[in-house]
PDB file of N, CA, C and O and ligand atoms in Angstrom:
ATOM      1  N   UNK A   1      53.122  31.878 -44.195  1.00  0.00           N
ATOM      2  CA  UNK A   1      53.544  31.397 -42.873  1.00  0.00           C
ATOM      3  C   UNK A   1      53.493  32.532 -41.853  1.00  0.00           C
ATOM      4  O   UNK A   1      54.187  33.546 -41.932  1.00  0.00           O
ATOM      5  N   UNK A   2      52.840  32.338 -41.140  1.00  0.00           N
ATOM      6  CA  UNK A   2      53.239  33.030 -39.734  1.00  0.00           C
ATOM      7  C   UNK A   2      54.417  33.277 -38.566  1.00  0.00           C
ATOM      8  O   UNK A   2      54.653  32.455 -37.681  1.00  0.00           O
ATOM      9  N   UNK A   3      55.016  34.379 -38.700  1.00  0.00           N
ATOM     10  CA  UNK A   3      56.508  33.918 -38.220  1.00  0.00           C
ATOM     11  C   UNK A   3      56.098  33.529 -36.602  1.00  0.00           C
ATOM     12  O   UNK A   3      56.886  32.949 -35.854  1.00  0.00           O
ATOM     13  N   UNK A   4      54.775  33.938 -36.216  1.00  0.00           N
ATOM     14  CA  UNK A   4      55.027  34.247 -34.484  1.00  0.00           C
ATOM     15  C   UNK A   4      54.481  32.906 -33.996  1.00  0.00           C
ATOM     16  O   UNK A   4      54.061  32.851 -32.840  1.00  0.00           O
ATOM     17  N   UNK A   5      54.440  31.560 -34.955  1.00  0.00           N
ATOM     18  CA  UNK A   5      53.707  30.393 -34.222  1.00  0.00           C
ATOM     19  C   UNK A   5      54.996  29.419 -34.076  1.00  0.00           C
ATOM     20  O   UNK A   5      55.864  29.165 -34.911  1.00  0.00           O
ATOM     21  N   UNK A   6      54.840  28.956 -32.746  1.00  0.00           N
ATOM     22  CA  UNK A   6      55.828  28.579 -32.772  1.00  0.00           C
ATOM     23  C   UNK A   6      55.340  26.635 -32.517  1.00  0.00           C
ATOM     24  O   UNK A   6      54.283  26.159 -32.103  1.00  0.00           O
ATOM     25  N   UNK A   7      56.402  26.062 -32.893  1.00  0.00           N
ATOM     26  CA  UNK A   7      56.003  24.178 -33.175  1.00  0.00           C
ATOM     27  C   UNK A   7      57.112  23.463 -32.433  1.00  0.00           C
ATOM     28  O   UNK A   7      58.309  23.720 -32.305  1.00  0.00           O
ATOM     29  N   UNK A   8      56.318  22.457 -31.973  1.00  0.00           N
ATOM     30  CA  UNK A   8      57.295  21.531 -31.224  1.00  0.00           C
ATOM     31  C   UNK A   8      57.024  20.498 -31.696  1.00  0.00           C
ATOM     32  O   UNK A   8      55.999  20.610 -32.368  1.00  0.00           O
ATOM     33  N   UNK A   9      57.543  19.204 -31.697  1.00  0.00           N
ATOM     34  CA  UNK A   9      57.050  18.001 -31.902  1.00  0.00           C
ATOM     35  C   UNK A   9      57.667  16.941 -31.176  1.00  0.00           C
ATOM     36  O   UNK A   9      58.621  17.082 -30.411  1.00  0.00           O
ATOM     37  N   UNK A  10      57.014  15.742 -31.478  1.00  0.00           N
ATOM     38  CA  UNK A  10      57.484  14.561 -30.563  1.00  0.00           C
ATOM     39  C   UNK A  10      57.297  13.746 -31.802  1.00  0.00           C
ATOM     40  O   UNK A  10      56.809  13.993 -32.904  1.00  0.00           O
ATOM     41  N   UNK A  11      57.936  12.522 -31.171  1.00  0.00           N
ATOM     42  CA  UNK A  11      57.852  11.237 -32.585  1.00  0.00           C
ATOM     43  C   UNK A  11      56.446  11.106 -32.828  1.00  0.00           C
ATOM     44  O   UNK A  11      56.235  10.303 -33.738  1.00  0.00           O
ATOM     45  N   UNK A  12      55.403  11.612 -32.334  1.00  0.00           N
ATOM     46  CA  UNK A  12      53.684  11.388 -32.881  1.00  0.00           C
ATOM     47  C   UNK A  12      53.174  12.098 -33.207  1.00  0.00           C
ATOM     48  O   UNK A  12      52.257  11.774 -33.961  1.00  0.00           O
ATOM     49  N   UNK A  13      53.391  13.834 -32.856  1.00  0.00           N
ATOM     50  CA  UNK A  13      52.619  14.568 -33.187  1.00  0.00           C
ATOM     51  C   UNK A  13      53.132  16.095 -33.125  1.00  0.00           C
ATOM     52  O   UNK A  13      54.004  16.206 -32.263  1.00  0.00           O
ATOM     53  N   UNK A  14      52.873  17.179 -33.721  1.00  0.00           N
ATOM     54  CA  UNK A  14      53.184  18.099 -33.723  1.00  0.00           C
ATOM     55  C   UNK A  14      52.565  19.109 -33.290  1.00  0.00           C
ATOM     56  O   UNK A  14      51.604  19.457 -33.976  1.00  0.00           O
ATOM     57  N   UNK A  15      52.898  19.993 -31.934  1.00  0.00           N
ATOM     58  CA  UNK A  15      51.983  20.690 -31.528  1.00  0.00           C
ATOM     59  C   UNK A  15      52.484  22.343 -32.063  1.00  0.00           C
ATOM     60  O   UNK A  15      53.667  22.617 -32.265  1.00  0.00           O
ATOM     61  N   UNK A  16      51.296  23.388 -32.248  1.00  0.00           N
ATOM     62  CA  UNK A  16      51.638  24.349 -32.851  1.00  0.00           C
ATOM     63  C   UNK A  16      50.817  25.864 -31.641  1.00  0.00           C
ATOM     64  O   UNK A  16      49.708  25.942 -31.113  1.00  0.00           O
ATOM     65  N   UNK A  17      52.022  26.815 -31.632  1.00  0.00           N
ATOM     66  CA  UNK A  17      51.162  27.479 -30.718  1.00  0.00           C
ATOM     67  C   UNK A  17      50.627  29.063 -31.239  1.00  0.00           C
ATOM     68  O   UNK A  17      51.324  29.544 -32.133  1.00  0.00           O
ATOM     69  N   UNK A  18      49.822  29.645 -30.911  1.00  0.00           N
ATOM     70  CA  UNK A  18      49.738  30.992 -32.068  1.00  0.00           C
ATOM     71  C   UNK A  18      49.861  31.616 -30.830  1.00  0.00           C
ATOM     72  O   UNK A  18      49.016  31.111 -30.091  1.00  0.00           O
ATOM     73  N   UNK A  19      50.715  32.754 -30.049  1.00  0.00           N
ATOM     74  CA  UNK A  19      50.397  33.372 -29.512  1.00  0.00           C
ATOM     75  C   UNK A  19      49.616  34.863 -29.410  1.00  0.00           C
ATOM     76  O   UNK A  19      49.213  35.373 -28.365  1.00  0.00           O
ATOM     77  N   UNK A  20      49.512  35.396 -30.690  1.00  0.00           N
ATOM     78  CA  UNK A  20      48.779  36.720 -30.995  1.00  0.00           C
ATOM     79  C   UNK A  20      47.298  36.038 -31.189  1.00  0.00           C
ATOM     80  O   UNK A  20      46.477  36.647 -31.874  1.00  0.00           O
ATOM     81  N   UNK A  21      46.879  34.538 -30.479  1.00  0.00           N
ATOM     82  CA  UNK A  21      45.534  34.757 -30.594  1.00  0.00           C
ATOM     83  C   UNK A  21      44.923  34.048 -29.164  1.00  0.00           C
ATOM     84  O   UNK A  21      43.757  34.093 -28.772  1.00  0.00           O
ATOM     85  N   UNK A  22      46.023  33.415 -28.547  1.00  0.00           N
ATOM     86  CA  UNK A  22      45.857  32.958 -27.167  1.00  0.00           C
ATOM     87  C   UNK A  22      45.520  34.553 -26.250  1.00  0.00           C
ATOM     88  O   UNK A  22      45.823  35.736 -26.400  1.00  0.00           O
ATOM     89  N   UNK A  23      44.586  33.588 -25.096  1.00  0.00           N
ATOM     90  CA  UNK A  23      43.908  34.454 -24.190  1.00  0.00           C
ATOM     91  C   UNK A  23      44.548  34.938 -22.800  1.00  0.00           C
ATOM     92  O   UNK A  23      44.245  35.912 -22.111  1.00  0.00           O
ATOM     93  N   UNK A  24      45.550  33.929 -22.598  1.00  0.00           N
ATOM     94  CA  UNK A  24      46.334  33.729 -21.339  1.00  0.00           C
ATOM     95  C   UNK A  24      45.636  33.371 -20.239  1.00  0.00           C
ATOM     96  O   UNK A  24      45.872  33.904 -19.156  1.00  0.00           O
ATOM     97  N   UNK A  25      44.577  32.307 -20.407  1.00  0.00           N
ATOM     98  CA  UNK A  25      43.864  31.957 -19.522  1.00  0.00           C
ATOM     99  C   UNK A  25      44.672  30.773 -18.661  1.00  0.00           C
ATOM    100  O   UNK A  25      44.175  30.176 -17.706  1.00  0.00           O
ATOM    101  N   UNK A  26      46.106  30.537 -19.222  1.00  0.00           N
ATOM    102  CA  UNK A  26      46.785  29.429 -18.489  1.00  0.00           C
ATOM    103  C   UNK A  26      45.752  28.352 -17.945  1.00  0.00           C
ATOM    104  O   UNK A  26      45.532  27.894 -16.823  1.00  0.00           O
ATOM    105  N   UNK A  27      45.164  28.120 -19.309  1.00  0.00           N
ATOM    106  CA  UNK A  27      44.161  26.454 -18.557  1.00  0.00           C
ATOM    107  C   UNK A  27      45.335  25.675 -19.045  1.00  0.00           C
ATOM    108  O   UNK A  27      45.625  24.683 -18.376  1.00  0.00           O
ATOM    109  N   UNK A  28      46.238  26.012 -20.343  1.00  0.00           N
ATOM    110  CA  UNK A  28      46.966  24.652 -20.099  1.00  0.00           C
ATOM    111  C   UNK A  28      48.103  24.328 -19.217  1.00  0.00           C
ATOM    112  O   UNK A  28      48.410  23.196 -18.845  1.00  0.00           O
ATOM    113  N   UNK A  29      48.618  25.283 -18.960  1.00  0.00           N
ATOM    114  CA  UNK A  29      49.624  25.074 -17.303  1.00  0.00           C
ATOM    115  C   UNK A  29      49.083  25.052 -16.402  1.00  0.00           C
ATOM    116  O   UNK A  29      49.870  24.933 -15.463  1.00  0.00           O
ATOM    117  N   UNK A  30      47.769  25.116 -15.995  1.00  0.00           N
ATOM    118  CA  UNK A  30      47.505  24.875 -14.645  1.00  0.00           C
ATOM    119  C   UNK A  30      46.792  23.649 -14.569  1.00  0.00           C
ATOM    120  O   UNK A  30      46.015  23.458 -13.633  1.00  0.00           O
ATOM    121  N   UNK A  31      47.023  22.558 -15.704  1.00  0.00           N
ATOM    122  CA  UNK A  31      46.199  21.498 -15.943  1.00  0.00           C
ATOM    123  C   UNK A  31      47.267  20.280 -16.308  1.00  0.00           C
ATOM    124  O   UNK A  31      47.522  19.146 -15.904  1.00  0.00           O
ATOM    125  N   UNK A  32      47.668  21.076 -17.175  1.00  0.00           N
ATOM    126  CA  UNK A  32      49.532  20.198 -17.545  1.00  0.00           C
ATOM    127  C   UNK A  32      50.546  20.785 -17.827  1.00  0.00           C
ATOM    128  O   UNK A  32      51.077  21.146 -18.877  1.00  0.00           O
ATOM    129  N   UNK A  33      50.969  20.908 -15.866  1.00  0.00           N
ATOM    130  CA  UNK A  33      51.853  21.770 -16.245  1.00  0.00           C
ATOM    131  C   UNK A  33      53.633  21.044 -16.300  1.00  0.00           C
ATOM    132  O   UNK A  33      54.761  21.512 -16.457  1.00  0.00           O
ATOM    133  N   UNK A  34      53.260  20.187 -16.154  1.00  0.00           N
ATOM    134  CA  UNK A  34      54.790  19.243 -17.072  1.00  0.00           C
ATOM    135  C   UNK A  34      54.982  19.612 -18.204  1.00  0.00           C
ATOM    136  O   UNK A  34      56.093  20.055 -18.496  1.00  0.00           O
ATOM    137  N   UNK A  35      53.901  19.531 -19.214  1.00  0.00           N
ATOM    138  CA  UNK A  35      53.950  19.901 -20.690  1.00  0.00           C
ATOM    139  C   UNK A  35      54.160  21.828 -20.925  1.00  0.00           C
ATOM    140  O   UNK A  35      54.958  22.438 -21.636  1.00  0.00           O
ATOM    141  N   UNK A  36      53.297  22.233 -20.186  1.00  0.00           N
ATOM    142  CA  UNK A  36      52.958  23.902 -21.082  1.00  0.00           C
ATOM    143  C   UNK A  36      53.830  24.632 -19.684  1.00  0.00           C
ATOM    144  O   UNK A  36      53.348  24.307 -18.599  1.00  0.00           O
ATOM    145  N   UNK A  37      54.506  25.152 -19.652  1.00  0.00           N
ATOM    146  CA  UNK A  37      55.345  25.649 -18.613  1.00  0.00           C
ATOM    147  C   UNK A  37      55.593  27.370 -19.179  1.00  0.00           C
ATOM    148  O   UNK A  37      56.366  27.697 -20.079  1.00  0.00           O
ATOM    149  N   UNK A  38      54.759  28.249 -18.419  1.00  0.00           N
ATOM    150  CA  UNK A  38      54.627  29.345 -18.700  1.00  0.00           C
ATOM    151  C   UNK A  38      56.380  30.057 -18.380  1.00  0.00           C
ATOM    152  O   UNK A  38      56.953  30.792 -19.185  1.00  0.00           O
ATOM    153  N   UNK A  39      56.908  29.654 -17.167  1.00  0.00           N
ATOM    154  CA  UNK A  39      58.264  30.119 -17.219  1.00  0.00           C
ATOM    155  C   UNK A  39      59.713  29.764 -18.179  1.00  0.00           C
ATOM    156  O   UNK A  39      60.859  30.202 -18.080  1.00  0.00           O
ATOM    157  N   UNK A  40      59.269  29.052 -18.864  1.00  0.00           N
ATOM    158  CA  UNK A  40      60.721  28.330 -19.353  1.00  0.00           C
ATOM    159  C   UNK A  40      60.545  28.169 -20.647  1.00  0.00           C
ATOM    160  O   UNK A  40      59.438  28.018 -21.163  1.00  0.00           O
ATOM    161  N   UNK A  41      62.158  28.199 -21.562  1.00  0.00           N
ATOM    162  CA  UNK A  41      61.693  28.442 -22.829  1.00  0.00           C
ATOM    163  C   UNK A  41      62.565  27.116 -23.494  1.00  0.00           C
ATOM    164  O   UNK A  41      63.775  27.009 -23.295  1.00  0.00           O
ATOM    165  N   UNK A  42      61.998  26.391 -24.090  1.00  0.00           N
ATOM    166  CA  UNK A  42      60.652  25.987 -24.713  1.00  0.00           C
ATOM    167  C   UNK A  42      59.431  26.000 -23.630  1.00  0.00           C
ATOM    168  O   UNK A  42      59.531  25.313 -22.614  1.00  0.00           O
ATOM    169  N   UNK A  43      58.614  26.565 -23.803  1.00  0.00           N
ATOM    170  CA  UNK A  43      57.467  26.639 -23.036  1.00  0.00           C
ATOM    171  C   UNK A  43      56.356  25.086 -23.340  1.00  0.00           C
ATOM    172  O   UNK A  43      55.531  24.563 -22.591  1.00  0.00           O
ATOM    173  N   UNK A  44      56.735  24.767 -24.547  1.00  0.00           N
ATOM    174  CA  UNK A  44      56.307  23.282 -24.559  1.00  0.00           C
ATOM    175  C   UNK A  44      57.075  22.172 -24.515  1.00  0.00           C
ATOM    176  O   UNK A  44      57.770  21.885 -25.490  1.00  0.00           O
ATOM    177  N   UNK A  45      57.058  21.265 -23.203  1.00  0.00           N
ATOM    178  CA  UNK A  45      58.069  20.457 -23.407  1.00  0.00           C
ATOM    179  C   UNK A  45      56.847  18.717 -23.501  1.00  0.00           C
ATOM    180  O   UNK A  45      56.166  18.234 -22.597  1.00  0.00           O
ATOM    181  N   UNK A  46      56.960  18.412 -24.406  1.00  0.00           N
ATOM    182  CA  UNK A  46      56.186  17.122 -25.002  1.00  0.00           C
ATOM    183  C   UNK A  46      56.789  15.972 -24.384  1.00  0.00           C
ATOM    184  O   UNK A  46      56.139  14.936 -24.519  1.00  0.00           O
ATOM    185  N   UNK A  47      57.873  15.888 -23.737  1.00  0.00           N
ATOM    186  CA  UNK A  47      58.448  14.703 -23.211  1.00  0.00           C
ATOM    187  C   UNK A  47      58.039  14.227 -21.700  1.00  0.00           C
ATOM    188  O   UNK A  47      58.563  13.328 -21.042  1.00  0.00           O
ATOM    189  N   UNK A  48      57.252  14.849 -21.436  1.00  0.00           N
ATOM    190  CA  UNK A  48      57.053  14.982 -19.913  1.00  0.00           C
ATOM    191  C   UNK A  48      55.475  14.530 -19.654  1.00  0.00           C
ATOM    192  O   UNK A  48      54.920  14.798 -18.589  1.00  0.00           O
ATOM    193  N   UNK A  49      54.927  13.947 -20.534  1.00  0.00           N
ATOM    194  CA  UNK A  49      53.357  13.324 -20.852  1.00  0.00           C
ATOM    195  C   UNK A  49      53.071  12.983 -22.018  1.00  0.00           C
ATOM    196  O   UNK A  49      53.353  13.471 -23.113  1.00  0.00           O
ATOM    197  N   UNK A  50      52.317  11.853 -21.617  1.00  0.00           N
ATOM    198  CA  UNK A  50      51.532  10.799 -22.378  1.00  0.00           C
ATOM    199  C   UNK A  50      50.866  12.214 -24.043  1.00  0.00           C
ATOM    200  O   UNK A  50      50.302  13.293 -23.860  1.00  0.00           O
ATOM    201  N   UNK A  51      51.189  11.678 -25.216  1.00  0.00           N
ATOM    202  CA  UNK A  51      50.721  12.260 -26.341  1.00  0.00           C
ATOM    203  C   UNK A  51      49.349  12.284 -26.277  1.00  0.00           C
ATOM    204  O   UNK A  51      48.902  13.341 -26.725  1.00  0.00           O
ATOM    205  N   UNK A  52      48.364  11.376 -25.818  1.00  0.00           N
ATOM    206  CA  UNK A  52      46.967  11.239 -25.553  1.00  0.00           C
ATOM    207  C   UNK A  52      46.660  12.619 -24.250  1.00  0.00           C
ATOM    208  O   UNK A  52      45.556  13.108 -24.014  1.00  0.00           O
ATOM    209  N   UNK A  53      48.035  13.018 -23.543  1.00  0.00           N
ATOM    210  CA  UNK A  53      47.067  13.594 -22.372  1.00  0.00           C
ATOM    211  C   UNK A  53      47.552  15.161 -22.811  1.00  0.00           C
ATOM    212  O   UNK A  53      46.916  16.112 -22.356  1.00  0.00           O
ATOM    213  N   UNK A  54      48.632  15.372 -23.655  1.00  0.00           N
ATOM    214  CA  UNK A  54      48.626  16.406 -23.961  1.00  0.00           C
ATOM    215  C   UNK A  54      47.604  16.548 -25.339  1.00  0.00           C
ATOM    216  O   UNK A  54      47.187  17.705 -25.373  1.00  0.00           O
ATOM    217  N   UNK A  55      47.203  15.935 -26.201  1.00  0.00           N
ATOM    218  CA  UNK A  55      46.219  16.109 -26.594  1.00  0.00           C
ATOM    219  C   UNK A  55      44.926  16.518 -26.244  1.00  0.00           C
ATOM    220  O   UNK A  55      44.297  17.361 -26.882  1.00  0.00           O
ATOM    221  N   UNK A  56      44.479  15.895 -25.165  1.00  0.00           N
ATOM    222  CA  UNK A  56      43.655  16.032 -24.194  1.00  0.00           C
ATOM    223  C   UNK A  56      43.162  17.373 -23.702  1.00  0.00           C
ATOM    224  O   UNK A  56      42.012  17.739 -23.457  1.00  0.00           O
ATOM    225  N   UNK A  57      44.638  18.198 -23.592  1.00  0.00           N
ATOM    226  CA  UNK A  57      44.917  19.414 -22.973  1.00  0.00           C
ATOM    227  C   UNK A  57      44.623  20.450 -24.024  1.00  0.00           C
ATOM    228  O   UNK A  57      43.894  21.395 -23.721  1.00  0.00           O
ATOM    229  N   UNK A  58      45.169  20.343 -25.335  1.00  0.00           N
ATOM    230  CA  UNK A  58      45.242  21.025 -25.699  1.00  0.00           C
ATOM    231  C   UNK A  58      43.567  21.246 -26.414  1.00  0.00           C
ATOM    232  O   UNK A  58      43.191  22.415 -26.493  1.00  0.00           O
ATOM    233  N   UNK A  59      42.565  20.101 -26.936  1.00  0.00           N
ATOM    234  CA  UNK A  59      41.150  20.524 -27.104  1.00  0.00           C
ATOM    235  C   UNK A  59      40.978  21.177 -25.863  1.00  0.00           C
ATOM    236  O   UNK A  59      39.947  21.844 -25.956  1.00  0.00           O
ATOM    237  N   UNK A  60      41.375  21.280 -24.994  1.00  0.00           N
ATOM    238  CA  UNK A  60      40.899  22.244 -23.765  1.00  0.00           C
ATOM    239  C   UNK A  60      40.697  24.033 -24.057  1.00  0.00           C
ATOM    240  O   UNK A  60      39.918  24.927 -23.728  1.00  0.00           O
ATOM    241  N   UNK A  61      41.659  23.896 -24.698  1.00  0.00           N
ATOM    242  CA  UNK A  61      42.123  25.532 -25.436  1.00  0.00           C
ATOM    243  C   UNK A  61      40.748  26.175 -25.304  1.00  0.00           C
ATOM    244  O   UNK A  61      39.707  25.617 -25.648  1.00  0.00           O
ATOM    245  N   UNK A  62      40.839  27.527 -24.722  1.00  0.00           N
ATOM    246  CA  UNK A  62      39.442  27.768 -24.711  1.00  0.00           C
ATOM    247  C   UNK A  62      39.844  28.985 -26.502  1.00  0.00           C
ATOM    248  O   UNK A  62      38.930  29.418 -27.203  1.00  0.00           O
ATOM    249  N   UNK A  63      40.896  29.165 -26.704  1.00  0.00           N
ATOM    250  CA  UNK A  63      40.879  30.483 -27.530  1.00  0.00           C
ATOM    251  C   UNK A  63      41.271  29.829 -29.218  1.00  0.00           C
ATOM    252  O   UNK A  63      41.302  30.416 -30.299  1.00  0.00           O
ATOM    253  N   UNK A  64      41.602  28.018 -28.768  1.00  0.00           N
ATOM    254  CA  UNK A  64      42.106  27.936 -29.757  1.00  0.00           C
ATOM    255  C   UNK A  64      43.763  27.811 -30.586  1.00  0.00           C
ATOM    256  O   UNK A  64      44.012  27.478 -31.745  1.00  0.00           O
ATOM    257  N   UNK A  65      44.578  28.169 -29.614  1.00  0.00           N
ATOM    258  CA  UNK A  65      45.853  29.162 -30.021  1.00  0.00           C
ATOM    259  C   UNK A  65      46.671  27.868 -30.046  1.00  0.00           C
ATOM    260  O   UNK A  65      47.776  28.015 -30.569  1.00  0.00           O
ATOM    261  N   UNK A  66      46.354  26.464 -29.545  1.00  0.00           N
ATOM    262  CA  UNK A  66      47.375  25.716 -29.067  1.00  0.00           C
ATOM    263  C   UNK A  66      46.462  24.776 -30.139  1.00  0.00           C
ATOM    264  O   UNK A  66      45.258  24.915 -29.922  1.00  0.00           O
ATOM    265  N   UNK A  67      46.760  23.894 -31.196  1.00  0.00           N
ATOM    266  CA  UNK A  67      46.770  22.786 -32.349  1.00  0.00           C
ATOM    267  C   UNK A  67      47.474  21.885 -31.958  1.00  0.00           C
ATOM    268  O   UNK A  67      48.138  21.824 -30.923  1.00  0.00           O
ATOM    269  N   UNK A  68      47.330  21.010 -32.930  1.00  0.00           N
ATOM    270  CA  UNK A  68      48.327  19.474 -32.995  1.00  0.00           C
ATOM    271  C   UNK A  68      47.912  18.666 -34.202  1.00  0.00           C
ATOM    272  O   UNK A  68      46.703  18.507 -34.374  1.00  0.00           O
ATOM    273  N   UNK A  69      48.563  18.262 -34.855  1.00  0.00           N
ATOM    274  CA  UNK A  69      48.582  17.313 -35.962  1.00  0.00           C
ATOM    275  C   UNK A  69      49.160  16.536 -35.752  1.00  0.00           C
ATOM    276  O   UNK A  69      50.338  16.655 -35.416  1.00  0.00           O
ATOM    277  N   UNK A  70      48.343  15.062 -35.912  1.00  0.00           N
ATOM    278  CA  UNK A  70      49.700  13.850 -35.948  1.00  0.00           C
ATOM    279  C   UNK A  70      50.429  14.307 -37.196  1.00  0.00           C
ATOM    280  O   UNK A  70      50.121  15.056 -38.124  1.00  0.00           O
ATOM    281  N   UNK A  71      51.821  13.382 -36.801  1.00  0.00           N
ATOM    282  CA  UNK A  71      53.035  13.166 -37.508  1.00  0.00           C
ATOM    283  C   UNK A  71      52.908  12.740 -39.124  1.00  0.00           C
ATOM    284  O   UNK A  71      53.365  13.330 -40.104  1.00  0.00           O
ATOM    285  N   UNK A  72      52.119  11.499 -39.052  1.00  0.00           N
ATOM    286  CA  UNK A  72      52.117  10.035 -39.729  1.00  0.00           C
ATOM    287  C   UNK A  72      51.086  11.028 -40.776  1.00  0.00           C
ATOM    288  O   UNK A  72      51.239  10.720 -41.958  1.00  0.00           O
ATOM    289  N   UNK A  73      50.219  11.993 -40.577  1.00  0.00           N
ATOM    290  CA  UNK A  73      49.212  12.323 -41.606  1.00  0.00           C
ATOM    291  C   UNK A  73      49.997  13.338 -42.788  1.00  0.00           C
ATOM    292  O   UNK A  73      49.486  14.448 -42.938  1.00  0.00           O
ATOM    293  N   UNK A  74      50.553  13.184 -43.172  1.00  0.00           N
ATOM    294  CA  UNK A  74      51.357  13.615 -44.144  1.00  0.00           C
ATOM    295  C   UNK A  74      50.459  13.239 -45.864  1.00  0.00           C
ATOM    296  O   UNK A  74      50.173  12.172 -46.406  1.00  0.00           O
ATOM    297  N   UNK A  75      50.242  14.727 -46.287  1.00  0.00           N
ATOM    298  CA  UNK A  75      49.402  14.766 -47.473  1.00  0.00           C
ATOM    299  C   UNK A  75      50.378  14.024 -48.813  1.00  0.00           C
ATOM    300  O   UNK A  75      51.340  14.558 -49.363  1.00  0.00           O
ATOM    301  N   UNK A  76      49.726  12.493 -49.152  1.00  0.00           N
ATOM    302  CA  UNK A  76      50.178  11.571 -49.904  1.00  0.00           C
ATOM    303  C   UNK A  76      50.154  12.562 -51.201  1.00  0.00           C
ATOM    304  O   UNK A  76      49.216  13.345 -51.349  1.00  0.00           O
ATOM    305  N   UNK A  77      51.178  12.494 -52.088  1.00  0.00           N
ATOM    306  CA  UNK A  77      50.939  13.230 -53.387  1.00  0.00           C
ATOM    307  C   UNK A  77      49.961  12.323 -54.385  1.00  0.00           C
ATOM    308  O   UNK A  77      49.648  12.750 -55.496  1.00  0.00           O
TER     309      UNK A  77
HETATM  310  S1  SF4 B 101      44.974  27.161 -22.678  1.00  0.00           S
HETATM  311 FE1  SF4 B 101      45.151  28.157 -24.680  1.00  0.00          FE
HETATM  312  S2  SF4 B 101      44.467  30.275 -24.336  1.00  0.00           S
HETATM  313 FE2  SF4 B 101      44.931  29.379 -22.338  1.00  0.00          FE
HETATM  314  S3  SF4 B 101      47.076  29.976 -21.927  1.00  0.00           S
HETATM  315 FE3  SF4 B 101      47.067  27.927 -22.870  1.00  0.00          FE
HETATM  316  S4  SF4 B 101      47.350  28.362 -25.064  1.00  0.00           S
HETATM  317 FE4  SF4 B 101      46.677  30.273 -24.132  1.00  0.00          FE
END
């Protein structure tokens, strides 16, 4: 495990952030910045947009650093 990634989730999906590999290109606060809020901590707040549009946002990632897994995909034993 990586201690420095940090995870948020919502009832659909779980977003995960790596910061020792993000670029700080702030494409995702200056795109959604309801969700990715560079001043405030939690810096991801998921309640503030549609799961489709923060999804949306986050394939935007140009470096990568920002993931998401749905919830529901949970590895069946
Ligand atoms: S879009 Fe990705 S690389 Fe850019 S600031 Fe956000 S997390 Fe970092």
């Amino acid at each position: 495990m990586d201690s420095y990634t940090n995870t948020f989730s919502n009832d659909e999906i779980t977003v995960t952030y790596e910061p020792s590999i993000c670029i700080h290109a702030e494409k995702c606060a200056k795109e959604l910045s309801s969700v990715f809020r560079t001043s405030i901590i939690p810096w991801i707040n998921l309640d503030d947009a549609e799961t489709s549009a923060v999804i949306n946002q986050i394939k935007k990632c140009p470096s990568g650093a920002l993931q998401y897994f749905k919830n529901k995909q949970k590895k069946a034993g």
